[in-house]
Tab-separated table of C-alpha atoms in Angstrom:
chain	number	residue	atom	x	y	z
A	1089	UNK	CA	-5.177	14.352	7.487
A	1090	UNK	CA	-4.778	13.744	3.857
A	1091	UNK	CA	-6.444	10.046	3.537
A	1092	UNK	CA	-5.158	8.533	-0.132
A	1093	UNK	CA	-7.113	6.124	-2.007
A	1094	UNK	CA	-5.913	3.972	-4.447
A	1095	UNK	CA	-8.670	1.481	-5.159
A	1096	UNK	CA	-11.910	1.445	-7.316
A	1097	UNK	CA	-14.731	1.512	-5.204
A	1098	UNK	CA	-16.525	-1.121	-7.312
A	1099	UNK	CA	-13.919	-3.664	-6.465
A	1100	UNK	CA	-11.967	-2.775	-2.898
A	1101	UNK	CA	-13.772	-1.081	0.394
A	1102	UNK	CA	-10.809	1.226	0.823
A	1103	UNK	CA	-12.773	4.164	0.116
A	1104	UNK	CA	-15.345	3.142	2.377
A	1105	UNK	CA	-12.946	2.120	5.362
A	1106	UNK	CA	-11.923	5.990	4.989
A	1107	UNK	CA	-15.622	7.179	5.066
A	1108	UNK	CA	-16.380	5.124	7.786
A	1109	UNK	CA	-13.235	5.662	10.497
A	1110	UNK	CA	-12.723	9.496	9.601
A	1111	UNK	CA	-14.705	12.199	10.581
A	1112	UNK	CA	-13.382	14.658	7.836
A	1113	UNK	CA	-10.340	15.615	6.149
A	1114	UNK	CA	-8.705	15.476	2.716
A	1115	UNK	CA	-9.676	12.645	0.325
A	1116	UNK	CA	-7.029	12.051	-2.708
A	1117	UNK	CA	-8.007	9.295	-5.163
A	1118	UNK	CA	-5.193	8.236	-7.297
A	1119	UNK	CA	-4.730	5.029	-9.434
A	1120	UNK	CA	-7.538	2.850	-10.134
A	1121	UNK	CA	-9.433	5.190	-6.783
A	1122	UNK	CA	-10.187	7.877	-9.389
A	1123	UNK	CA	-13.199	5.512	-10.288
A	1124	UNK	CA	-14.858	7.107	-7.296
A	1125	UNK	CA	-14.720	10.404	-8.846
A	1126	UNK	CA	-16.336	9.627	-11.975
A	1127	UNK	CA	-19.843	10.441	-12.766
A	1128	UNK	CA	-23.126	8.579	-13.482
A	1129	UNK	CA	-22.176	5.504	-12.025
A	1130	UNK	CA	-23.377	4.089	-8.481
A	1131	UNK	CA	-20.659	5.303	-6.365
A	1132	UNK	CA	-21.688	9.025	-7.260
A	1133	UNK	CA	-24.203	9.588	-4.560
A	1134	UNK	CA	-21.825	8.248	-2.379
A	1135	UNK	CA	-18.496	10.646	-3.065
A	1136	UNK	CA	-21.374	13.582	-3.076
A	1137	UNK	CA	-22.225	12.708	0.352
A	1138	UNK	CA	-18.636	12.618	1.403
A	1139	UNK	CA	-18.237	16.099	-0.033
A	1140	UNK	CA	-19.795	17.109	3.147
A	1141	UNK	CA	-17.173	16.298	5.330
A	1142	UNK	CA	-14.159	15.558	3.236
A	1143	UNK	CA	-12.388	18.015	0.370
A	1144	UNK	CA	-12.080	15.443	-2.449
A	1145	UNK	CA	-9.669	15.236	-4.998
A	1146	UNK	CA	-8.553	13.115	-7.706
A	1147	UNK	CA	-4.910	12.746	-9.650
A	1148	UNK	CA	-5.265	14.130	-13.624
A	1149	UNK	CA	-2.499	11.293	-15.061
A	1150	UNK	CA	-4.522	8.805	-13.736
A	1151	UNK	CA	-8.136	10.191	-14.811
A	1152	UNK	CA	-6.629	10.528	-18.092
A	1153	UNK	CA	-5.136	7.456	-18.628
A	1154	UNK	CA	-8.561	5.856	-17.957
A	1155	UNK	CA	-10.439	8.015	-20.130
A	1156	UNK	CA	-12.704	9.284	-17.614
A	1157	UNK	CA	-10.886	13.197	-17.725
A	1158	UNK	CA	-14.108	14.555	-18.666
A	1159	UNK	CA	-16.480	13.247	-16.372
A	1160	UNK	CA	-15.463	13.811	-13.076
A	1161	UNK	CA	-18.252	14.938	-10.547
A	1162	UNK	CA	-18.520	18.431	-9.770
A	1163	UNK	CA	-16.874	19.736	-6.928
A	1164	UNK	CA	-14.124	17.046	-6.998
A	1165	UNK	CA	-10.597	18.901	-7.470
A	1166	UNK	CA	-8.617	17.780	-9.816
A	1167	UNK	CA	-4.650	17.702	-9.369
A	1168	UNK	CA	-1.730	16.999	-11.324
A	1169	UNK	CA	1.668	15.249	-9.322
A	1170	UNK	CA	2.787	18.325	-8.089
A	1171	UNK	CA	-0.548	19.162	-6.675
A	1172	UNK	CA	-0.437	15.338	-5.045
A	1173	UNK	CA	3.138	17.129	-3.600
A	1174	UNK	CA	1.277	20.193	-2.139
A	1175	UNK	CA	-1.647	18.257	-0.721
A	1176	UNK	CA	1.147	16.039	1.219
A	1177	UNK	CA	2.626	19.541	2.811
A	1178	UNK	CA	-0.565	20.625	3.802
A	1179	UNK	CA	-1.949	17.845	5.300
A	1180	UNK	CA	-0.590	15.931	8.499
A	1181	UNK	CA	-0.203	13.227	8.589
A	1182	UNK	CA	-0.920	11.170	5.320
A	1183	UNK	CA	-2.347	7.740	5.141
A	1184	UNK	CA	-2.550	5.422	2.241
A	1185	UNK	CA	-5.377	3.136	2.548
A	1186	UNK	CA	-3.924	0.318	1.066
B	196	UNK	CA	10.147	20.358	3.331
B	197	UNK	CA	12.081	16.280	3.726
B	198	UNK	CA	10.265	13.657	2.657
B	199	UNK	CA	10.516	9.947	2.864
B	200	UNK	CA	8.985	7.627	0.365
B	201	UNK	CA	8.231	3.995	1.137
B	202	UNK	CA	6.924	1.734	-2.548
B	203	UNK	CA	5.738	-2.058	-1.340
B	204	UNK	CA	4.962	-3.302	-4.869
B	205	UNK	CA	7.406	-4.549	-7.632
B	206	UNK	CA	7.524	-2.390	-10.848
B	207	UNK	CA	5.218	-3.703	-13.972
B	208	UNK	CA	2.455	-5.943	-12.046
B	209	UNK	CA	1.457	-2.214	-9.788
B	210	UNK	CA	0.984	1.252	-10.706
B	211	UNK	CA	2.427	1.835	-6.976
B	212	UNK	CA	5.995	2.351	-8.314
B	213	UNK	CA	5.343	4.184	-11.165
B	214	UNK	CA	3.133	6.687	-8.849
B	215	UNK	CA	6.088	6.828	-6.818
B	216	UNK	CA	8.676	7.513	-9.071
B	217	UNK	CA	6.513	10.640	-10.458
B	218	UNK	CA	5.619	12.152	-6.925
B	219	UNK	CA	9.416	11.890	-6.179
B	220	UNK	CA	9.992	13.994	-9.608
B	221	UNK	CA	7.405	16.258	-8.476
B	222	UNK	CA	8.671	16.588	-4.892
B	223	UNK	CA	11.875	17.938	-6.349
B	224	UNK	CA	10.843	19.818	-8.811
B	225	UNK	CA	8.851	21.928	-6.146
B	226	UNK	CA	12.183	22.358	-3.974
B	227	UNK	CA	11.800	20.033	-1.573
B	228	UNK	CA	14.174	17.316	-0.605
B	229	UNK	CA	13.884	13.733	-0.635
B	230	UNK	CA	15.378	12.177	2.415
B	231	UNK	CA	15.116	8.375	0.986
B	232	UNK	CA	13.502	5.763	-0.706
B	233	UNK	CA	12.518	2.855	0.930
B	234	UNK	CA	11.642	-0.411	-0.686
B	235	UNK	CA	9.913	-2.948	1.084
B	236	UNK	CA	7.753	-6.183	0.234
B	237	UNK	CA	8.069	-6.953	-3.942
B	238	UNK	CA	8.855	-3.429	-3.635
B	239	UNK	CA	12.578	-4.422	-4.024
B	240	UNK	CA	12.029	-6.042	-7.506
B	241	UNK	CA	12.564	-2.281	-8.330
B	242	UNK	CA	16.058	-3.039	-7.604
B	243	UNK	CA	16.938	-5.721	-9.779
B	244	UNK	CA	19.439	-3.946	-13.072
B	245	UNK	CA	18.468	-7.319	-14.863
B	246	UNK	CA	15.213	-6.526	-15.745
B	247	UNK	CA	14.672	-5.625	-19.906
B	248	UNK	CA	11.364	-4.202	-20.626
B	249	UNK	CA	10.321	-4.125	-24.347
B	250	UNK	CA	11.942	-0.762	-26.059
B	251	UNK	CA	9.206	1.153	-26.190
B	252	UNK	CA	8.254	0.660	-22.686
B	253	UNK	CA	9.737	2.883	-19.748
B	254	UNK	CA	12.549	1.234	-17.773
B	255	UNK	CA	11.595	1.402	-14.097
B	256	UNK	CA	14.770	0.485	-12.855
B	257	UNK	CA	16.949	2.362	-14.698
B	258	UNK	CA	14.681	5.376	-13.974
B	259	UNK	CA	15.078	5.457	-10.341
B	260	UNK	CA	19.054	4.981	-11.043
B	261	UNK	CA	18.891	7.994	-12.737
B	262	UNK	CA	17.036	9.576	-10.527
B	263	UNK	CA	19.253	8.857	-7.839
B	264	UNK	CA	22.160	9.690	-9.595
B	265	UNK	CA	21.069	13.142	-10.855
B	266	UNK	CA	19.352	14.705	-7.362
B	267	UNK	CA	22.029	12.008	-5.470
B	268	UNK	CA	18.593	10.422	-3.532
B	269	UNK	CA	19.550	7.446	-1.083
B	270	UNK	CA	17.639	4.583	-2.760
B	271	UNK	CA	17.055	1.880	0.021
B	272	UNK	CA	16.399	-1.533	-0.380
B	273	UNK	CA	15.402	-3.800	2.621
B	274	UNK	CA	17.558	-6.681	3.301
B	275	UNK	CA	14.943	-9.188	5.129
B	276	UNK	CA	13.000	-8.649	1.757
B	277	UNK	CA	15.387	-8.323	-0.441
B	278	UNK	CA	16.815	-12.103	0.201
B	279	UNK	CA	13.654	-13.359	0.282
B	280	UNK	CA	13.426	-12.420	-3.199
B	281	UNK	CA	17.047	-12.598	-4.520
B	282	UNK	CA	17.990	-8.917	-4.547
B	283	UNK	CA	21.668	-9.486	-4.409
B	284	UNK	CA	24.900	-6.658	-3.820
B	285	UNK	CA	28.431	-7.938	-3.901
B	286	UNK	CA	28.295	-8.044	0.097
B	287	UNK	CA	24.556	-10.240	0.174
B	288	UNK	CA	26.555	-12.545	-2.698
B	289	UNK	CA	29.684	-13.397	-0.427
B	290	UNK	CA	27.647	-13.593	2.942
B	291	UNK	CA	25.015	-16.368	1.531
B	292	UNK	CA	27.440	-18.381	-0.924
B	293	UNK	CA	25.214	-16.844	-4.046
B	294	UNK	CA	27.098	-17.363	-7.398
B	295	UNK	CA	25.790	-13.607	-9.108
B	296	UNK	CA	24.653	-9.989	-7.662
B	297	UNK	CA	21.648	-7.673	-9.706
B	298	UNK	CA	21.206	-4.978	-7.316
B	299	UNK	CA	21.170	-1.647	-10.043
B	300	UNK	CA	23.215	1.424	-9.826
B	301	UNK	CA	22.131	3.936	-7.131
B	302	UNK	CA	20.254	1.607	-4.656
B	303	UNK	CA	22.244	0.054	-1.220
B	304	UNK	CA	20.752	-3.039	0.577
B	305	UNK	CA	20.219	-2.031	4.130
B	306	UNK	CA	18.171	-3.049	7.275
B	307	UNK	CA	14.552	-1.851	8.053
B	308	UNK	CA	16.061	0.412	10.648
B	309	UNK	CA	16.311	2.649	7.654
B	310	UNK	CA	12.870	3.239	6.963
B	311	UNK	CA	12.085	3.451	11.111
B	312	UNK	CA	15.204	6.233	10.559
B	313	UNK	CA	13.675	8.556	7.681
B	314	UNK	CA	10.230	8.005	9.421
B	315	UNK	CA	11.978	9.966	12.353
B	316	UNK	CA	14.256	12.492	10.198
B	317	UNK	CA	11.419	13.570	7.336
B	318	UNK	CA	8.471	15.996	7.799
B	319	UNK	CA	6.236	13.454	5.537
B	320	UNK	CA	6.519	9.843	4.729
B	321	UNK	CA	4.250	8.562	1.988
B	322	UNK	CA	3.256	5.133	1.057
B	323	UNK	CA	2.544	3.644	-2.096
B	324	UNK	CA	1.234	0.145	-2.484
B	325	UNK	CA	-1.389	-2.071	-3.435
C	1435	UNK	CA	16.941	11.049	18.812
C	1436	UNK	CA	13.300	12.427	19.132
C	1437	UNK	CA	10.527	10.291	19.774
C	1438	UNK	CA	7.308	10.320	17.292
C	1439	UNK	CA	4.195	8.593	17.186
C	1440	UNK	CA	3.882	5.788	14.796
C	1441	UNK	CA	1.094	4.055	13.668
C	1442	UNK	CA	0.999	0.984	11.956
C	1443	UNK	CA	-2.375	0.346	10.236
C	1444	UNK	CA	-3.353	-3.216	9.342
C	1445	UNK	CA	-6.466	-3.450	7.203
C	1446	UNK	CA	-5.517	-7.102	5.305
C	1447	UNK	CA	-6.208	-11.230	6.259
C	1448	UNK	CA	-2.674	-12.488	7.277
C	1449	UNK	CA	-1.986	-15.481	4.907
C	1450	UNK	CA	-3.063	-15.147	1.651
C	1451	UNK	CA	-0.385	-12.153	1.363
C	1452	UNK	CA	2.976	-11.243	3.355
C	1453	UNK	CA	2.014	-8.230	3.764
C	1454	UNK	CA	0.712	-8.220	7.727
C	1455	UNK	CA	3.819	-10.630	8.306
C	1456	UNK	CA	6.088	-8.177	6.730
C	1457	UNK	CA	4.528	-5.444	8.712
C	1458	UNK	CA	5.508	-6.635	11.992
C	1459	UNK	CA	8.730	-6.786	11.349
C	1460	UNK	CA	8.120	-3.152	11.029
C	1461	UNK	CA	6.952	-2.837	14.040
C	1462	UNK	CA	9.578	-5.013	16.169
C	1463	UNK	CA	12.316	-2.753	14.639
C	1464	UNK	CA	10.129	0.841	15.461
C	1465	UNK	CA	9.918	-0.408	18.757
C	1466	UNK	CA	13.902	-0.951	18.779
C	1467	UNK	CA	14.195	2.574	17.977
C	1468	UNK	CA	12.198	3.582	21.217
C	1469	UNK	CA	9.424	5.237	19.424
C	1470	UNK	CA	5.906	5.934	20.506
C	1471	UNK	CA	4.308	2.960	18.815
C	1472	UNK	CA	0.729	1.821	17.957
C	1473	UNK	CA	-1.106	-1.398	15.906
C	1474	UNK	CA	-4.501	-0.364	14.364
C	1475	UNK	CA	-6.375	-3.271	13.065
C	1476	UNK	CA	-9.473	-2.460	10.513
C	1477	UNK	CA	-11.316	-4.797	8.389
C	1478	UNK	CA	-9.710	-7.744	7.568
C	1479	UNK	CA	-6.616	-6.952	9.676
C	1480	UNK	CA	-8.895	-8.228	12.604
C	1481	UNK	CA	-8.004	-11.643	11.615
C	1482	UNK	CA	-4.143	-11.216	12.120
C	1483	UNK	CA	-5.032	-11.448	15.692
C	1484	UNK	CA	-7.538	-14.852	15.604
C	1485	UNK	CA	-6.351	-17.111	18.275
C	1486	UNK	CA	-5.448	-20.847	17.239
C	1487	UNK	CA	-3.395	-20.618	13.742
C	1488	UNK	CA	-2.165	-23.704	12.818
C	1489	UNK	CA	-0.197	-23.247	9.718
C	1490	UNK	CA	1.454	-26.654	9.496
C	1491	UNK	CA	-0.468	-27.441	6.726
C	1492	UNK	CA	0.184	-24.025	4.534
C	1493	UNK	CA	3.926	-24.310	5.866
C	1494	UNK	CA	4.100	-20.742	6.722
C	1495	UNK	CA	5.631	-19.164	10.209
C	1496	UNK	CA	2.159	-18.407	12.374
C	1497	UNK	CA	1.859	-15.294	13.943
C	1498	UNK	CA	0.287	-16.088	17.195
C	1499	UNK	CA	3.534	-16.171	18.992
C	1500	UNK	CA	4.623	-13.293	17.645
C	1501	UNK	CA	1.687	-11.849	19.183
C	1502	UNK	CA	2.844	-12.615	22.720
C	1503	UNK	CA	5.968	-10.947	22.118
C	1504	UNK	CA	5.193	-7.466	21.267
C	1505	UNK	CA	4.267	-6.844	25.503
C	1506	UNK	CA	8.676	-7.514	25.610
C	1507	UNK	CA	9.059	-4.580	23.388
C	1508	UNK	CA	6.668	-2.558	25.377
C	1509	UNK	CA	3.908	-2.440	22.470
C	1510	UNK	CA	0.788	-2.186	24.156
C	1511	UNK	CA	-1.114	0.018	22.454
C	1512	UNK	CA	-3.367	-2.411	20.131
C	1513	UNK	CA	-6.158	-1.067	18.701
C	1514	UNK	CA	-8.974	-2.930	17.034
C	1515	UNK	CA	-12.391	-1.917	15.556
C	1516	UNK	CA	-15.282	-3.133	17.231
C	1517	UNK	CA	-17.032	-3.013	14.157
C	1518	UNK	CA	-14.853	-4.882	11.956
C	1519	UNK	CA	-14.790	-7.349	14.318
C	1520	UNK	CA	-18.829	-7.922	14.652
C	1521	UNK	CA	-18.898	-7.855	10.996
C	1522	UNK	CA	-16.729	-10.654	10.978
C	1523	UNK	CA	-18.330	-12.699	13.663
C	1524	UNK	CA	-16.005	-11.826	15.604
C	1525	UNK	CA	-15.522	-10.925	19.636
C	1526	UNK	CA	-12.323	-9.790	21.824
C	1527	UNK	CA	-12.115	-13.353	23.292
C	1528	UNK	CA	-11.007	-15.014	19.702
C	1529	UNK	CA	-8.050	-12.804	19.581
C	1530	UNK	CA	-4.567	-14.085	20.824
C	1531	UNK	CA	-3.804	-11.040	22.724
C	1532	UNK	CA	-5.307	-8.445	25.006
C	1533	UNK	CA	-6.335	-5.696	22.635
C	1534	UNK	CA	-8.295	-2.627	23.523
C	1535	UNK	CA	-11.317	-2.429	21.181
C	1536	UNK	CA	-12.439	1.085	20.394
C	1537	UNK	CA	-14.860	2.261	17.739
C	1538	UNK	CA	-14.062	3.314	13.739
C	1539	UNK	CA	-14.198	6.921	14.741
C	1540	UNK	CA	-12.330	6.577	17.899
C	1541	UNK	CA	-9.107	5.128	15.840
C	1542	UNK	CA	-9.565	7.578	13.631
C	1543	UNK	CA	-8.903	10.386	16.348
C	1544	UNK	CA	-6.362	8.363	17.230
C	1545	UNK	CA	-4.810	8.411	13.438
C	1546	UNK	CA	-4.778	12.257	13.332
C	1547	UNK	CA	-2.619	12.211	16.184
C	1548	UNK	CA	0.248	10.547	14.632
C	1549	UNK	CA	3.446	11.664	12.655
C	1550	UNK	CA	3.654	8.975	10.982
C	1551	UNK	CA	1.320	5.926	9.680
C	1552	UNK	CA	2.659	2.884	7.672
C	1553	UNK	CA	0.316	0.389	6.389
C	1554	UNK	CA	1.202	-2.003	3.942
C-alpha cells in the first residue's frame, strides 16, 4: 500500500499518523511533506526508524522548490512525477493522508 | 492502467491542484488513461474562467482546459460544491436564476455519483488536497 | 455494476472546515451506488462523532442527525481508533452512534484490504 504525505512533520501529525497505523508499505513525501526527508533536523531519527518498516520516497520537484534537494536523508529515494505514477501503479490501494 | 484523480483544493492557495496537474501529465506521459478528474470542496474553483493571474504566473484554470482539450479528459465539477461556491454553467444559471456563468472550457458540472463511478471504473483513484 | 470496497478516512474535526460535512455527502452517494462502504475515524476525526453537538450559535448544520441516518443507507461499518479517542479524553459512550472501536493497527489492516480510499 502507498501512503502519500503532504504535510510538514514539524507542523502536522500526518506522518506520525501513518507510522502509528500501518505496519509497513511505501511512503511518498510530497509538497510540504518533503521536509520529513531532510537530514539534520529533529525528524531525522523518526524517518530512519521508519525506514526499517517502510520504503520512503520523496518528490524531487518539491525538494528542489524548497532548496532541500541536496540534503536528503540517505536511504530516501527521490522520484520525479513519473516515479510518483509508477509508485501508484505498483501499490494498491493508495491513501493520501490529508 | 485507468486512473481517476480527485482535487479537493482551489488553485493558488494550496499546492494540491499544481501537484494534481503535474501528476496527470505524468500519468499520460507513461501511456496510462485518465478516466476522469473530479473537483470537490474548494477544488471547484479550478473551474472558473474568470481567474486572471499575473502574466508571469501560471494560469491554473486554462492549463486544465488545455489538458482536457488535448487529451479528451473528462473534467467534472461537483454540482453541490459548485453551487455553494458560485461556479455556474448555463444550466445552473437558468435553474438558480443567476445572471452569469463562469465555467471554464473543458469542465462540466455534475453530481457526486461521477466520483463514485470513477472509483468503481478505475484501477486507481488518487486524492490531492490539504 | 461491480462492488468495490470504499473506505472513507476521516481525520479532521467538524465545523472548523467543511471537509467532514462534504465527506459525509460522498459517503451517502457511495452507499446509493451499493458499494461496500466503511468509515474510519482517526486523529481529530473522532470529534465528528461526539454526541450533543449544538450548532445554533454558529448557524451551521449539525452532524448528529446524519450519523443516525447512515444505518438507513446500510452503512454500519464505522471504525474508530481507540488511541485517538483516549488521547482526546473520549470513550465510545461519548459518541452519537454505535461504532466499532479498534486499535490503529487493526484499522491499518482494514485499509490495506480496500479498493478505494477517499480522504478529504
